[in-house]
Amino acid sequence: MRAHYLLYAAMIILAGCGADDRAAEVEKPAAAETQADEAGGVIPEHQMEALEKAEEVEGQLQEAAEKRADPS
């Protein structure tokens, strides 16, 4: 009988300790959304430069594909 009391007490303690972890997990995405809203949808400069370079490479790949497809 005493083992049941210890088991129930341990379960209650563990359940109580785990509740705080779940609340913190819920708060993290909310903070990320707030940061994204504060940024106003602005794309950072380094990402814009990477996008421009990718477009250049895409053009080069298309030219190479056209050259391979041209039979002359």
PDB file of N, CA, C and O in Angstrom:
ATOM      1  N   MET A   1       0.808  -1.192   0.000  1.00  0.00           N
ATOM      2  CA  MET A   1       0.000   0.000   0.000  1.00  0.00           C
ATOM      3  C   MET A   1       0.859   1.267   0.000  1.00  0.00           C
ATOM      4  O   MET A   1       0.537   2.204  -0.695  1.00  0.00           O
ATOM      5  N   ARG A   2       1.907   1.248   0.817  1.00  0.00           N
ATOM      6  CA  ARG A   2       2.749   2.437   0.896  1.00  0.00           C
ATOM      7  C   ARG A   2       3.434   2.718  -0.437  1.00  0.00           C
ATOM      8  O   ARG A   2       3.668   3.860  -0.774  1.00  0.00           O
ATOM      9  N   ALA A   3       3.726   1.655  -1.181  1.00  0.00           N
ATOM     10  CA  ALA A   3       4.370   1.837  -2.483  1.00  0.00           C
ATOM     11  C   ALA A   3       3.464   2.619  -3.422  1.00  0.00           C
ATOM     12  O   ALA A   3       3.933   3.423  -4.228  1.00  0.00           O
ATOM     13  N   HIS A   4       2.168   2.421  -3.337  1.00  0.00           N
ATOM     14  CA  HIS A   4       1.219   3.152  -4.180  1.00  0.00           C
ATOM     15  C   HIS A   4       1.262   4.647  -3.865  1.00  0.00           C
ATOM     16  O   HIS A   4       1.203   5.481  -4.774  1.00  0.00           O
ATOM     17  N   TYR A   5       1.345   4.978  -2.584  1.00  0.00           N
ATOM     18  CA  TYR A   5       1.405   6.381  -2.203  1.00  0.00           C
ATOM     19  C   TYR A   5       2.666   7.037  -2.741  1.00  0.00           C
ATOM     20  O   TYR A   5       2.638   8.172  -3.228  1.00  0.00           O
ATOM     21  N   LEU A   6       3.782   6.329  -2.660  1.00  0.00           N
ATOM     22  CA  LEU A   6       5.030   6.866  -3.188  1.00  0.00           C
ATOM     23  C   LEU A   6       4.973   7.001  -4.708  1.00  0.00           C
ATOM     24  O   LEU A   6       5.459   7.982  -5.285  1.00  0.00           O
ATOM     25  N   LEU A   7       4.357   6.014  -5.356  1.00  0.00           N
ATOM     26  CA  LEU A   7       4.231   6.049  -6.804  1.00  0.00           C
ATOM     27  C   LEU A   7       3.371   7.228  -7.250  1.00  0.00           C
ATOM     28  O   LEU A   7       3.740   7.970  -8.158  1.00  0.00           O
ATOM     29  N   TYR A   8       2.246   7.418  -6.589  1.00  0.00           N
ATOM     30  CA  TYR A   8       1.359   8.533  -6.942  1.00  0.00           C
ATOM     31  C   TYR A   8       2.026   9.880  -6.685  1.00  0.00           C
ATOM     32  O   TYR A   8       1.907  10.812  -7.490  1.00  0.00           O
ATOM     33  N   ALA A   9       2.745   9.989  -5.575  1.00  0.00           N
ATOM     34  CA  ALA A   9       3.437  11.243  -5.270  1.00  0.00           C
ATOM     35  C   ALA A   9       4.517  11.530  -6.310  1.00  0.00           C
ATOM     36  O   ALA A   9       4.665  12.673  -6.776  1.00  0.00           O
ATOM     37  N   ALA A  10       5.254  10.498  -6.715  1.00  0.00           N
ATOM     38  CA  ALA A  10       6.291  10.680  -7.724  1.00  0.00           C
ATOM     39  C   ALA A  10       5.686  11.092  -9.060  1.00  0.00           C
ATOM     40  O   ALA A  10       6.228  11.954  -9.764  1.00  0.00           O
ATOM     41  N   MET A  11       4.555  10.506  -9.417  1.00  0.00           N
ATOM     42  CA  MET A  11       3.896  10.857 -10.690  1.00  0.00           C
ATOM     43  C   MET A  11       3.424  12.306 -10.675  1.00  0.00           C
ATOM     44  O   MET A  11       3.558  13.023 -11.667  1.00  0.00           O
ATOM     45  N   ILE A  12       2.883  12.745  -9.560  1.00  0.00           N
ATOM     46  CA  ILE A  12       2.407  14.131  -9.454  1.00  0.00           C
ATOM     47  C   ILE A  12       3.585  15.100  -9.548  1.00  0.00           C
ATOM     48  O   ILE A  12       3.517  16.124 -10.236  1.00  0.00           O
ATOM     49  N   ILE A  13       4.671  14.785  -8.893  1.00  0.00           N
ATOM     50  CA  ILE A  13       5.854  15.652  -8.941  1.00  0.00           C
ATOM     51  C   ILE A  13       6.409  15.721 -10.359  1.00  0.00           C
ATOM     52  O   ILE A  13       6.720  16.803 -10.865  1.00  0.00           O
ATOM     53  N   LEU A  14       6.516  14.583 -11.017  1.00  0.00           N
ATOM     54  CA  LEU A  14       7.041  14.571 -12.383  1.00  0.00           C
ATOM     55  C   LEU A  14       6.108  15.308 -13.344  1.00  0.00           C
ATOM     56  O   LEU A  14       6.565  16.020 -14.234  1.00  0.00           O
ATOM     57  N   ALA A  15       4.827  15.144 -13.175  1.00  0.00           N
ATOM     58  CA  ALA A  15       3.871  15.843 -14.044  1.00  0.00           C
ATOM     59  C   ALA A  15       3.966  17.347 -13.842  1.00  0.00           C
ATOM     60  O   ALA A  15       3.885  18.119 -14.793  1.00  0.00           O
ATOM     61  N   GLY A  16       4.148  17.758 -12.602  1.00  0.00           N
ATOM     62  CA  GLY A  16       4.269  19.187 -12.315  1.00  0.00           C
ATOM     63  C   GLY A  16       5.546  19.777 -12.879  1.00  0.00           C
ATOM     64  O   GLY A  16       5.573  20.912 -13.356  1.00  0.00           O
ATOM     65  N   CYS A  17       6.621  19.035 -12.854  1.00  0.00           N
ATOM     66  CA  CYS A  17       7.898  19.526 -13.381  1.00  0.00           C
ATOM     67  C   CYS A  17       7.862  19.632 -14.904  1.00  0.00           C
ATOM     68  O   CYS A  17       8.472  20.506 -15.491  1.00  0.00           O
ATOM     69  N   GLY A  18       7.164  18.741 -15.558  1.00  0.00           N
ATOM     70  CA  GLY A  18       7.108  18.742 -17.009  1.00  0.00           C
ATOM     71  C   GLY A  18       6.212  19.818 -17.579  1.00  0.00           C
ATOM     72  O   GLY A  18       6.317  20.173 -18.741  1.00  0.00           O
ATOM     73  N   ALA A  19       5.336  20.387 -16.800  1.00  0.00           N
ATOM     74  CA  ALA A  19       4.397  21.390 -17.299  1.00  0.00           C
ATOM     75  C   ALA A  19       5.114  22.661 -17.731  1.00  0.00           C
ATOM     76  O   ALA A  19       4.735  23.297 -18.707  1.00  0.00           O
ATOM     77  N   ASP A  20       6.157  23.067 -17.027  1.00  0.00           N
ATOM     78  CA  ASP A  20       6.889  24.290 -17.364  1.00  0.00           C
ATOM     79  C   ASP A  20       7.598  24.157 -18.703  1.00  0.00           C
ATOM     80  O   ASP A  20       7.710  25.122 -19.453  1.00  0.00           O
ATOM     81  N   ASP A  21       8.102  22.983 -19.031  1.00  0.00           N
ATOM     82  CA  ASP A  21       8.812  22.785 -20.285  1.00  0.00           C
ATOM     83  C   ASP A  21       7.886  22.987 -21.481  1.00  0.00           C
ATOM     84  O   ASP A  21       8.269  23.571 -22.486  1.00  0.00           O
ATOM     85  N   ARG A  22       6.694  22.516 -21.381  1.00  0.00           N
ATOM     86  CA  ARG A  22       5.743  22.662 -22.493  1.00  0.00           C
ATOM     87  C   ARG A  22       5.363  24.122 -22.700  1.00  0.00           C
ATOM     88  O   ARG A  22       5.196  24.575 -23.816  1.00  0.00           O
ATOM     89  N   ALA A  23       5.224  24.874 -21.638  1.00  0.00           N
ATOM     90  CA  ALA A  23       4.877  26.284 -21.755  1.00  0.00           C
ATOM     91  C   ALA A  23       6.003  27.045 -22.448  1.00  0.00           C
ATOM     92  O   ALA A  23       5.752  27.942 -23.258  1.00  0.00           O
ATOM     93  N   ALA A  24       7.241  26.708 -22.170  1.00  0.00           N
ATOM     94  CA  ALA A  24       8.376  27.383 -22.801  1.00  0.00           C
ATOM     95  C   ALA A  24       8.422  27.075 -24.288  1.00  0.00           C
ATOM     96  O   ALA A  24       8.776  27.932 -25.100  1.00  0.00           O
ATOM     97  N   GLU A  25       8.071  25.852 -24.679  1.00  0.00           N
ATOM     98  CA  GLU A  25       8.063  25.489 -26.093  1.00  0.00           C
ATOM     99  C   GLU A  25       7.013  26.276 -26.861  1.00  0.00           C
ATOM    100  O   GLU A  25       7.217  26.626 -28.010  1.00  0.00           O
ATOM    101  N   VAL A  26       5.911  26.567 -26.232  1.00  0.00           N
ATOM    102  CA  VAL A  26       4.844  27.318 -26.884  1.00  0.00           C
ATOM    103  C   VAL A  26       5.247  28.770 -27.051  1.00  0.00           C
ATOM    104  O   VAL A  26       4.919  29.405 -28.042  1.00  0.00           O
ATOM    105  N   GLU A  27       5.993  29.317 -26.109  1.00  0.00           N
ATOM    106  CA  GLU A  27       6.390  30.723 -26.155  1.00  0.00           C
ATOM    107  C   GLU A  27       7.450  30.992 -27.211  1.00  0.00           C
ATOM    108  O   GLU A  27       7.488  32.067 -27.784  1.00  0.00           O
ATOM    109  N   LYS A  28       8.320  30.046 -27.515  1.00  0.00           N
ATOM    110  CA  LYS A  28       9.401  30.271 -28.467  1.00  0.00           C
ATOM    111  C   LYS A  28       8.893  30.602 -29.866  1.00  0.00           C
ATOM    112  O   LYS A  28       9.350  31.565 -30.456  1.00  0.00           O
ATOM    113  N   PRO A  29       7.945  29.849 -30.440  1.00  0.00           N
ATOM    114  CA  PRO A  29       7.451  30.222 -31.768  1.00  0.00           C
ATOM    115  C   PRO A  29       6.780  31.594 -31.773  1.00  0.00           C
ATOM    116  O   PRO A  29       6.871  32.329 -32.742  1.00  0.00           O
ATOM    117  N   ALA A  30       6.120  31.936 -30.692  1.00  0.00           N
ATOM    118  CA  ALA A  30       5.473  33.241 -30.631  1.00  0.00           C
ATOM    119  C   ALA A  30       6.519  34.350 -30.685  1.00  0.00           C
ATOM    120  O   ALA A  30       6.318  35.378 -31.337  1.00  0.00           O
ATOM    121  N   ALA A  31       7.653  34.151 -30.026  1.00  0.00           N
ATOM    122  CA  ALA A  31       8.722  35.151 -30.057  1.00  0.00           C
ATOM    123  C   ALA A  31       9.310  35.252 -31.460  1.00  0.00           C
ATOM    124  O   ALA A  31       9.634  36.348 -31.924  1.00  0.00           O
ATOM    125  N   ALA A  32       9.437  34.135 -32.159  1.00  0.00           N
ATOM    126  CA  ALA A  32       9.967  34.155 -33.525  1.00  0.00           C
ATOM    127  C   ALA A  32       9.025  34.903 -34.449  1.00  0.00           C
ATOM    128  O   ALA A  32       9.466  35.654 -35.330  1.00  0.00           O
ATOM    129  N   GLU A  33       7.730  34.711 -34.266  1.00  0.00           N
ATOM    130  CA  GLU A  33       6.754  35.429 -35.102  1.00  0.00           C
ATOM    131  C   GLU A  33       6.828  36.924 -34.832  1.00  0.00           C
ATOM    132  O   GLU A  33       6.722  37.733 -35.753  1.00  0.00           O
ATOM    133  N   THR A  34       7.032  37.308 -33.591  1.00  0.00           N
ATOM    134  CA  THR A  34       7.142  38.723 -33.250  1.00  0.00           C
ATOM    135  C   THR A  34       8.362  39.338 -33.926  1.00  0.00           C
ATOM    136  O   THR A  34       8.281  40.443 -34.472  1.00  0.00           O
ATOM    137  N   GLN A  35       9.482  38.637 -33.922  1.00  0.00           N
ATOM    138  CA  GLN A  35      10.683  39.147 -34.577  1.00  0.00           C
ATOM    139  C   GLN A  35      10.451  39.287 -36.075  1.00  0.00           C
ATOM    140  O   GLN A  35      10.907  40.243 -36.694  1.00  0.00           O
ATOM    141  N   ALA A  36       9.767  38.339 -36.686  1.00  0.00           N
ATOM    142  CA  ALA A  36       9.496  38.412 -38.119  1.00  0.00           C
ATOM    143  C   ALA A  36       8.591  39.592 -38.433  1.00  0.00           C
ATOM    144  O   ALA A  36       8.767  40.274 -39.443  1.00  0.00           O
ATOM    145  N   ASP A  37       7.624  39.861 -37.565  1.00  0.00           N
ATOM    146  CA  ASP A  37       6.730  40.994 -37.777  1.00  0.00           C
ATOM    147  C   ASP A  37       7.473  42.314 -37.642  1.00  0.00           C
ATOM    148  O   ASP A  37       7.230  43.256 -38.384  1.00  0.00           O
ATOM    149  N   GLU A  38       8.405  42.378 -36.694  1.00  0.00           N
ATOM    150  CA  GLU A  38       9.178  43.601 -36.504  1.00  0.00           C
ATOM    151  C   GLU A  38      10.085  43.885 -37.695  1.00  0.00           C
ATOM    152  O   GLU A  38      10.353  45.027 -38.021  1.00  0.00           O
ATOM    153  N   ALA A  39      10.556  42.842 -38.356  1.00  0.00           N
ATOM    154  CA  ALA A  39      11.436  43.029 -39.509  1.00  0.00           C
ATOM    155  C   ALA A  39      10.671  43.634 -40.676  1.00  0.00           C
ATOM    156  O   ALA A  39      11.263  44.243 -41.560  1.00  0.00           O
ATOM    157  N   GLY A  40       9.373  43.483 -40.720  1.00  0.00           N
ATOM    158  CA  GLY A  40       8.566  44.094 -41.759  1.00  0.00           C
ATOM    159  C   GLY A  40       8.705  43.421 -43.108  1.00  0.00           C
ATOM    160  O   GLY A  40       8.422  44.008 -44.130  1.00  0.00           O
ATOM    161  N   GLY A  41       9.171  42.179 -43.141  1.00  0.00           N
ATOM    162  CA  GLY A  41       9.287  41.460 -44.393  1.00  0.00           C
ATOM    163  C   GLY A  41      10.486  41.881 -45.231  1.00  0.00           C
ATOM    164  O   GLY A  41      10.562  41.579 -46.408  1.00  0.00           O
ATOM    165  N   VAL A  42      11.410  42.606 -44.673  1.00  0.00           N
ATOM    166  CA  VAL A  42      12.588  43.062 -45.398  1.00  0.00           C
ATOM    167  C   VAL A  42      13.566  41.898 -45.554  1.00  0.00           C
ATOM    168  O   VAL A  42      13.867  41.200 -44.603  1.00  0.00           O
ATOM    169  N   ILE A  43      14.047  41.707 -46.784  1.00  0.00           N
ATOM    170  CA  ILE A  43      15.015  40.640 -47.046  1.00  0.00           C
ATOM    171  C   ILE A  43      16.406  41.203 -46.782  1.00  0.00           C
ATOM    172  O   ILE A  43      16.767  42.255 -47.304  1.00  0.00           O
ATOM    173  N   PRO A  44      17.207  40.512 -45.964  1.00  0.00           N
ATOM    174  CA  PRO A  44      18.567  40.996 -45.678  1.00  0.00           C
ATOM    175  C   PRO A  44      19.414  41.101 -46.948  1.00  0.00           C
ATOM    176  O   PRO A  44      19.206  40.366 -47.916  1.00  0.00           O
ATOM    177  N   GLU A  45      20.380  42.004 -46.916  1.00  0.00           N
ATOM    178  CA  GLU A  45      21.211  42.298 -48.090  1.00  0.00           C
ATOM    179  C   GLU A  45      21.969  41.061 -48.574  1.00  0.00           C
ATOM    180  O   GLU A  45      22.053  40.820 -49.773  1.00  0.00           O
ATOM    181  N   HIS A  46      22.518  40.270 -47.659  1.00  0.00           N
ATOM    182  CA  HIS A  46      23.293  39.102 -48.082  1.00  0.00           C
ATOM    183  C   HIS A  46      22.409  38.076 -48.788  1.00  0.00           C
ATOM    184  O   HIS A  46      22.870  37.390 -49.694  1.00  0.00           O
ATOM    185  N   GLN A  47      21.150  38.003 -48.421  1.00  0.00           N
ATOM    186  CA  GLN A  47      20.252  37.088 -49.110  1.00  0.00           C
ATOM    187  C   GLN A  47      19.898  37.605 -50.500  1.00  0.00           C
ATOM    188  O   GLN A  47      19.745  36.837 -51.442  1.00  0.00           O
ATOM    189  N   MET A  48      19.772  38.923 -50.638  1.00  0.00           N
ATOM    190  CA  MET A  48      19.492  39.505 -51.957  1.00  0.00           C
ATOM    191  C   MET A  48      20.676  39.275 -52.895  1.00  0.00           C
ATOM    192  O   MET A  48      20.491  38.958 -54.071  1.00  0.00           O
ATOM    193  N   GLU A  49      21.890  39.425 -52.377  1.00  0.00           N
ATOM    194  CA  GLU A  49      23.080  39.188 -53.202  1.00  0.00           C
ATOM    195  C   GLU A  49      23.153  37.729 -53.640  1.00  0.00           C
ATOM    196  O   GLU A  49      23.473  37.439 -54.795  1.00  0.00           O
ATOM    197  N   ALA A  50      22.815  36.813 -52.738  1.00  0.00           N
ATOM    198  CA  ALA A  50      22.816  35.388 -53.086  1.00  0.00           C
ATOM    199  C   ALA A  50      21.760  35.093 -54.147  1.00  0.00           C
ATOM    200  O   ALA A  50      21.992  34.304 -55.069  1.00  0.00           O
ATOM    201  N   LEU A  51      20.619  35.749 -54.052  1.00  0.00           N
ATOM    202  CA  LEU A  51      19.563  35.565 -55.046  1.00  0.00           C
ATOM    203  C   LEU A  51      20.007  36.067 -56.415  1.00  0.00           C
ATOM    204  O   LEU A  51      19.768  35.413 -57.437  1.00  0.00           O
ATOM    205  N   GLU A  52      20.674  37.213 -56.452  1.00  0.00           N
ATOM    206  CA  GLU A  52      21.160  37.750 -57.719  1.00  0.00           C
ATOM    207  C   GLU A  52      22.206  36.832 -58.349  1.00  0.00           C
ATOM    208  O   GLU A  52      22.185  36.591 -59.556  1.00  0.00           O
ATOM    209  N   LYS A  53      23.102  36.297 -57.536  1.00  0.00           N
ATOM    210  CA  LYS A  53      24.109  35.365 -58.052  1.00  0.00           C
ATOM    211  C   LYS A  53      23.452  34.104 -58.581  1.00  0.00           C
ATOM    212  O   LYS A  53      23.861  33.562 -59.620  1.00  0.00           O
ATOM    213  N   ALA A  54      22.420  33.624 -57.889  1.00  0.00           N
ATOM    214  CA  ALA A  54      21.711  32.428 -58.335  1.00  0.00           C
ATOM    215  C   ALA A  54      21.018  32.674 -59.671  1.00  0.00           C
ATOM    216  O   ALA A  54      20.988  31.793 -60.539  1.00  0.00           O
ATOM    217  N   GLU A  55      20.488  33.855 -59.865  1.00  0.00           N
ATOM    218  CA  GLU A  55      19.849  34.183 -61.138  1.00  0.00           C
ATOM    219  C   GLU A  55      20.877  34.203 -62.270  1.00  0.00           C
ATOM    220  O   GLU A  55      20.588  33.765 -63.386  1.00  0.00           O
ATOM    221  N   GLU A  56      22.084  34.721 -61.990  1.00  0.00           N
ATOM    222  CA  GLU A  56      23.145  34.725 -62.993  1.00  0.00           C
ATOM    223  C   GLU A  56      23.536  33.299 -63.376  1.00  0.00           C
ATOM    224  O   GLU A  56      23.693  32.973 -64.550  1.00  0.00           O
ATOM    225  N   VAL A  57      23.674  32.447 -62.378  1.00  0.00           N
ATOM    226  CA  VAL A  57      24.043  31.058 -62.632  1.00  0.00           C
ATOM    227  C   VAL A  57      22.934  30.358 -63.414  1.00  0.00           C
ATOM    228  O   VAL A  57      23.202  29.567 -64.326  1.00  0.00           O
ATOM    229  N   GLU A  58      21.690  30.669 -63.088  1.00  0.00           N
ATOM    230  CA  GLU A  58      20.563  30.078 -63.814  1.00  0.00           C
ATOM    231  C   GLU A  58      20.624  30.465 -65.295  1.00  0.00           C
ATOM    232  O   GLU A  58      20.417  29.637 -66.178  1.00  0.00           O
ATOM    233  N   GLY A  59      20.946  31.721 -65.566  1.00  0.00           N
ATOM    234  CA  GLY A  59      21.072  32.169 -66.951  1.00  0.00           C
ATOM    235  C   GLY A  59      22.192  31.433 -67.672  1.00  0.00           C
ATOM    236  O   GLY A  59      22.039  31.036 -68.837  1.00  0.00           O
ATOM    237  N   GLN A  60      23.318  31.243 -66.996  1.00  0.00           N
ATOM    238  CA  GLN A  60      24.433  30.516 -67.599  1.00  0.00           C
ATOM    239  C   GLN A  60      24.048  29.074 -67.895  1.00  0.00           C
ATOM    240  O   GLN A  60      24.402  28.523 -68.938  1.00  0.00           O
ATOM    241  N   LEU A  61      23.317  28.455 -66.981  1.00  0.00           N
ATOM    242  CA  LEU A  61      22.880  27.075 -67.202  1.00  0.00           C
ATOM    243  C   LEU A  61      21.910  26.972 -68.371  1.00  0.00           C
ATOM    244  O   LEU A  61      21.969  26.027 -69.172  1.00  0.00           O
ATOM    245  N   GLN A  62      21.031  27.941 -68.502  1.00  0.00           N
ATOM    246  CA  GLN A  62      20.090  27.938 -69.618  1.00  0.00           C
ATOM    247  C   GLN A  62      20.825  28.116 -70.951  1.00  0.00           C
ATOM    248  O   GLN A  62      20.507  27.465 -71.944  1.00  0.00           O
ATOM    249  N   GLU A  63      21.834  28.990 -70.979  1.00  0.00           N
ATOM    250  CA  GLU A  63      22.619  29.183 -72.200  1.00  0.00           C
ATOM    251  C   GLU A  63      23.353  27.899 -72.569  1.00  0.00           C
ATOM    252  O   GLU A  63      23.404  27.516 -73.745  1.00  0.00           O
ATOM    253  N   ALA A  64      23.921  27.226 -71.582  1.00  0.00           N
ATOM    254  CA  ALA A  64      24.627  25.972 -71.845  1.00  0.00           C
ATOM    255  C   ALA A  64      23.674  24.903 -72.366  1.00  0.00           C
ATOM    256  O   ALA A  64      24.021  24.144 -73.282  1.00  0.00           O
ATOM    257  N   ALA A  65      22.476  24.864 -71.829  1.00  0.00           N
ATOM    258  CA  ALA A  65      21.489  23.885 -72.286  1.00  0.00           C
ATOM    259  C   ALA A  65      21.066  24.187 -73.718  1.00  0.00           C
ATOM    260  O   ALA A  65      20.883  23.274 -74.539  1.00  0.00           O
ATOM    261  N   GLU A  66      20.932  25.463 -74.061  1.00  0.00           N
ATOM    262  CA  GLU A  66      20.567  25.850 -75.421  1.00  0.00           C
ATOM    263  C   GLU A  66      21.690  25.479 -76.410  1.00  0.00           C
ATOM    264  O   GLU A  66      21.426  25.036 -77.519  1.00  0.00           O
ATOM    265  N   LYS A  67      22.934  25.684 -76.008  1.00  0.00           N
ATOM    266  CA  LYS A  67      24.062  25.333 -76.858  1.00  0.00           C
ATOM    267  C   LYS A  67      24.100  23.823 -77.119  1.00  0.00           C
ATOM    268  O   LYS A  67      24.404  23.377 -78.228  1.00  0.00           O
ATOM    269  N   ARG A  68      23.822  23.029 -76.093  1.00  0.00           N
ATOM    270  CA  ARG A  68      23.817  21.570 -76.269  1.00  0.00           C
ATOM    271  C   ARG A  68      22.656  21.133 -77.157  1.00  0.00           C
ATOM    272  O   ARG A  68      22.793  20.177 -77.917  1.00  0.00           O
ATOM    273  N   ALA A  69      21.538  21.831 -77.079  1.00  0.00           N
ATOM    274  CA  ALA A  69      20.362  21.451 -77.866  1.00  0.00           C
ATOM    275  C   ALA A  69      20.505  21.905 -79.335  1.00  0.00           C
ATOM    276  O   ALA A  69      19.870  21.338 -80.215  1.00  0.00           O
ATOM    277  N   ASP A  70      21.353  22.913 -79.602  1.00  0.00           N
ATOM    278  CA  ASP A  70      21.522  23.437 -80.959  1.00  0.00           C
ATOM    279  C   ASP A  70      22.387  22.456 -81.767  1.00  0.00           C
ATOM    280  O   ASP A  70      23.542  22.211 -81.427  1.00  0.00           O
ATOM    281  N   PRO A  71      21.835  21.898 -82.859  1.00  0.00           N
ATOM    282  CA  PRO A  71      22.581  20.905 -83.634  1.00  0.00           C
ATOM    283  C   PRO A  71      23.727  21.472 -84.470  1.00  0.00           C
ATOM    284  O   PRO A  71      24.578  20.717 -84.951  1.00  0.00           O
ATOM    285  N   SER A  72      23.818  22.754 -84.686  1.00  0.00           N
ATOM    286  CA  SER A  72      24.867  23.314 -85.551  1.00  0.00           C
ATOM    287  C   SER A  72      26.140  23.576 -84.859  1.00  0.00           C
ATOM    288  O   SER A  72      26.819  23.104 -84.178  1.00  0.00           O
TER     289      SER A  72
END
